[in-house]
CSV table of C-alpha atoms in Angstrom, one decimal:
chain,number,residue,atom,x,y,z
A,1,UNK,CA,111.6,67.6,94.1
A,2,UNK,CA,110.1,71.4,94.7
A,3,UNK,CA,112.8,74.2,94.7
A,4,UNK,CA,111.6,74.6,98.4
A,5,UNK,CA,112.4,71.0,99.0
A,6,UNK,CA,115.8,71.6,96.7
A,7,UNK,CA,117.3,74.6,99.1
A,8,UNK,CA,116.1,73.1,102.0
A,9,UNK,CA,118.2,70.7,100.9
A,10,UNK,CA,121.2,72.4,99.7
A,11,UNK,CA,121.5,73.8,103.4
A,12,UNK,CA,120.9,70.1,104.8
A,13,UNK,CA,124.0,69.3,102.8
A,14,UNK,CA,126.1,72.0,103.7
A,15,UNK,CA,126.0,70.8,107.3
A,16,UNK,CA,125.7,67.2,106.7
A,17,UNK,CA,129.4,68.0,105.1
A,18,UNK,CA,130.6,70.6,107.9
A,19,UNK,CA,129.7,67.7,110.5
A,20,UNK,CA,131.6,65.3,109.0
A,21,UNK,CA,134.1,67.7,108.5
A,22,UNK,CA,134.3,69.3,111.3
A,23,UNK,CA,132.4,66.8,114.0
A,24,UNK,CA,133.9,69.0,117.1
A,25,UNK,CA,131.8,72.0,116.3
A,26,UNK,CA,127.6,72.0,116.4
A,27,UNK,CA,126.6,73.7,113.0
A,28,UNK,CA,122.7,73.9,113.9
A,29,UNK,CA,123.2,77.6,114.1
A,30,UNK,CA,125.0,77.4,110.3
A,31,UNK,CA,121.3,75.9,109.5
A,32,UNK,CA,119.2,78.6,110.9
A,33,UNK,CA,120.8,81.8,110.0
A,34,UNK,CA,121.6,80.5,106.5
A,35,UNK,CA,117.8,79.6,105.9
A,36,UNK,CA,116.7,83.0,107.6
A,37,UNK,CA,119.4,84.6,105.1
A,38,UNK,CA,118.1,82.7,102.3
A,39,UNK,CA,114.7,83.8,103.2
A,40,UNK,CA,115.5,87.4,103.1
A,41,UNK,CA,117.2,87.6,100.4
A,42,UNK,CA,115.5,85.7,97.7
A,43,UNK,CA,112.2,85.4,99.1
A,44,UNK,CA,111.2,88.3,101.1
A,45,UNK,CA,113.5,91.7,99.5
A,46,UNK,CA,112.5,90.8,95.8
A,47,UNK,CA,108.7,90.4,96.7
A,48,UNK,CA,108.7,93.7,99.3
A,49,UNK,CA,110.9,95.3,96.4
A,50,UNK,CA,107.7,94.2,93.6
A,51,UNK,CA,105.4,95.7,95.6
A,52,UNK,CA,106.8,99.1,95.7
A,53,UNK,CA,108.1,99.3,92.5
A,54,UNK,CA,104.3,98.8,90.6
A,55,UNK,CA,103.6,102.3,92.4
A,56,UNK,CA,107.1,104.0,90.5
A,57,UNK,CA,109.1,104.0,93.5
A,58,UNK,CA,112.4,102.3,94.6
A,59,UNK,CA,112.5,100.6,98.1
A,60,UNK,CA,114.6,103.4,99.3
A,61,UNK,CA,112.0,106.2,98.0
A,62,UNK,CA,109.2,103.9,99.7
A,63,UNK,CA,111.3,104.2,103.2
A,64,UNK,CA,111.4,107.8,103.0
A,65,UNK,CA,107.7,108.0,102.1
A,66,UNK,CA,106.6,105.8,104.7
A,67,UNK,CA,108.6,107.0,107.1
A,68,UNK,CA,107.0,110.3,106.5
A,69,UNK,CA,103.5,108.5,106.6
A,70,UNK,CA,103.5,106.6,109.4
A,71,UNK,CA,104.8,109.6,111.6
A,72,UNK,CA,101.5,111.0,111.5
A,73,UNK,CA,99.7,114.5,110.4
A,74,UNK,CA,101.3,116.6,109.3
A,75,UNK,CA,103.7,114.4,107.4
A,76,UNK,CA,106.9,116.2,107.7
A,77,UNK,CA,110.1,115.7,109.1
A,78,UNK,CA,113.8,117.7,108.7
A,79,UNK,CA,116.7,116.1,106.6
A,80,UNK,CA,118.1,115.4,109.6
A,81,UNK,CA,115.9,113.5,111.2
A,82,UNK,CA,115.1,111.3,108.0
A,83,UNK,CA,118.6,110.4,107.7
A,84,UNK,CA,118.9,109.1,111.3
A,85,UNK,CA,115.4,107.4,111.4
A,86,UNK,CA,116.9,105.3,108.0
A,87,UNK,CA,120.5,105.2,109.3
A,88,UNK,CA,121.4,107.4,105.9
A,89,UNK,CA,124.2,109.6,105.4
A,90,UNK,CA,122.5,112.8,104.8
A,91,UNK,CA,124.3,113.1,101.4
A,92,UNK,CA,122.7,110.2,100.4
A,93,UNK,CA,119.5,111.2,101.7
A,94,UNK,CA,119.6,114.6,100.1
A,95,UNK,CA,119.7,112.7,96.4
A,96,UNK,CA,116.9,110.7,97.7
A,97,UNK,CA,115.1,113.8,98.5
A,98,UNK,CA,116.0,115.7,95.3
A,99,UNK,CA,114.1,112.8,93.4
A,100,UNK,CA,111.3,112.5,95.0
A,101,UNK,CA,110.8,116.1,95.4
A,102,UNK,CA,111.2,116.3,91.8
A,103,UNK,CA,108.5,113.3,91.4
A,104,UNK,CA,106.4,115.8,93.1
A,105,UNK,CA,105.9,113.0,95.9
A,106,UNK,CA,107.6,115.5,98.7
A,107,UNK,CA,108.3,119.4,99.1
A,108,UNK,CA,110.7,120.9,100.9
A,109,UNK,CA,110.2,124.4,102.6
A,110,UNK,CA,112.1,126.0,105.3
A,111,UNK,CA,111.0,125.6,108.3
A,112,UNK,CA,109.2,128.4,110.1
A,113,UNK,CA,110.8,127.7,113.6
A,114,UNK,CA,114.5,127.9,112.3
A,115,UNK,CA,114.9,129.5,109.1
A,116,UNK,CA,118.2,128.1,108.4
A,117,UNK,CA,116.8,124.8,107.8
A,118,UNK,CA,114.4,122.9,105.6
A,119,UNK,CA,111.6,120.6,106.9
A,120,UNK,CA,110.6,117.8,104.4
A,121,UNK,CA,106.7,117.1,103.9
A,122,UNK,CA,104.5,114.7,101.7
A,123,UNK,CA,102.8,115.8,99.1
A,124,UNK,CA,98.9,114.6,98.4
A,125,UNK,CA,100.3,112.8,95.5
A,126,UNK,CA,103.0,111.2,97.7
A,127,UNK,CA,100.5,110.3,100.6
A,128,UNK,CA,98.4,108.2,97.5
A,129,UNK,CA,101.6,106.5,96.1
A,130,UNK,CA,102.5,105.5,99.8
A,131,UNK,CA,99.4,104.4,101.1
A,132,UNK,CA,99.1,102.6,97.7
A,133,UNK,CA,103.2,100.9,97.9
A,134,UNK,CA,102.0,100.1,101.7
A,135,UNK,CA,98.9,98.3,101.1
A,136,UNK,CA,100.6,95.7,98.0
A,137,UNK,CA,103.5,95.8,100.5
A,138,UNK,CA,101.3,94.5,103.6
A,139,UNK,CA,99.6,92.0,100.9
A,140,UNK,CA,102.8,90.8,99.0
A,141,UNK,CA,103.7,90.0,102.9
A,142,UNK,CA,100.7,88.9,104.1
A,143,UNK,CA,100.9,86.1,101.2
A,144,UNK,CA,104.3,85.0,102.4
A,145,UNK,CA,103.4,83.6,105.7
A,146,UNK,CA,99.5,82.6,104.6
A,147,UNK,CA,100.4,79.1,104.4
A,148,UNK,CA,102.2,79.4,108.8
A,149,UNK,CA,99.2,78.5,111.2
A,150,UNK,CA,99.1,80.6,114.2
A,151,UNK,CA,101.2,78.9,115.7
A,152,UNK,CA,104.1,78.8,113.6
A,153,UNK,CA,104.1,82.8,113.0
A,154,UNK,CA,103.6,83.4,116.6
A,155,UNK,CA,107.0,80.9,117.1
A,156,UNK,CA,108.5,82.9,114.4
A,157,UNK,CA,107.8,86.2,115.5
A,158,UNK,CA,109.4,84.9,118.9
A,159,UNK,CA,112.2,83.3,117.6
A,160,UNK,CA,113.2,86.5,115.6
A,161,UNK,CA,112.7,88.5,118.7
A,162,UNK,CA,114.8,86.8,120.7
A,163,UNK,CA,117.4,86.7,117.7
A,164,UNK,CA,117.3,90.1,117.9
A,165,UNK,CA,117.7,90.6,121.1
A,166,UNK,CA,120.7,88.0,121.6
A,167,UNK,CA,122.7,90.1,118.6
A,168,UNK,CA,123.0,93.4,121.3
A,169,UNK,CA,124.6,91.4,123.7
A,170,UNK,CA,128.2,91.6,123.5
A,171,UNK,CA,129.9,88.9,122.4
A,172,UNK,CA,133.0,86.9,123.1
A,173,UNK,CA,135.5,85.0,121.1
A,174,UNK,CA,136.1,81.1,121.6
A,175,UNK,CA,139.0,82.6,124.3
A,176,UNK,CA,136.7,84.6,126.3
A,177,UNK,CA,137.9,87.9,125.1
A,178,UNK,CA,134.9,90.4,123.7
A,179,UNK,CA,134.2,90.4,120.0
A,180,UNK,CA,133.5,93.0,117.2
């Protein structure tokens, strides 16, 4: 048996036991979230997390790079606006910041509009190691769903959407009464 067929497997148990267990409930949902956990967290983190880490950089640093990237010329943001783009406490993004600067990947410099605060810009050698981290990234991801026809990533894409969607919606408890 193939490790895929193994925890495939190991989740088919799991609910084979809940249903005998607990026959009054449907579990199909147990199935789907704990594969797409699964996914995530063994499959898909540790292979985005290899693909930024052959360029030096952490996952973390890569966010703050590419968020900077992919905003455009001139590649610069505030603190600020970092920290709420990457839902970041801006402590934690000021030690971010304070590495990468130091890395020479970023430079901050106050910004000419409002001289009591800093704006936060790539440097060329950050723009290389980010467009370099991106393209692995794209390819370490692009490998992961080579083997889904068309079909099957369109569905997923879909399916994920709508899962998406459905977790905004507030929820209610089994008595009716709204949920965290």
């Amino acid at each position: 048996m193939s490790d895929d067929e193994t925890d495939a497997h190991a989740v088919d148990n799991v609910l084979v036991d809940w249903r005998r267990e607990r026959p009054d409930l449907d579990v199909s949902a147990v199935a789907v979230v704990g594969r797409l956990a699964f996914v995530a967290e063994t499959v898909v983190g540790p292979a985005g997390n290899r693909a930024v880490e052959r360029h030096g950089i952490g996952r973390g640093d890569f966010d703050v790079l590419a968020t900077l990237r992919r905003g455009g010329a001139p590649y610069t943001l505030s603190p600020s606006a970092l920290s709420a783009e990457l839902m970041m406490s801006r402590a934690g993004m000021t030690k971010r910041l304070d590495r990468l600067e130091k890395a020479g990947l970023l430079v901050r410099a106050l910004d000419a509009d409002d001289r009591r605060s800093f704006r936060v810009s790539l440097t060329d050698e950050g723009r290389r190691v980010v467009d370099a981290a991106f393209t692995d990234l794209v390819g370490a991801m692009s490998a992961l769903v080579s083997d889904l026809t068309d079909a099957e990533r369109d569905g997923l894409d879909r399916g994920l959407r709508a899962l998406v969607r459905a977790s905004r919606k507030p929820t209610t408890g089994p008595s009716g009464e709204a949920g965290p």
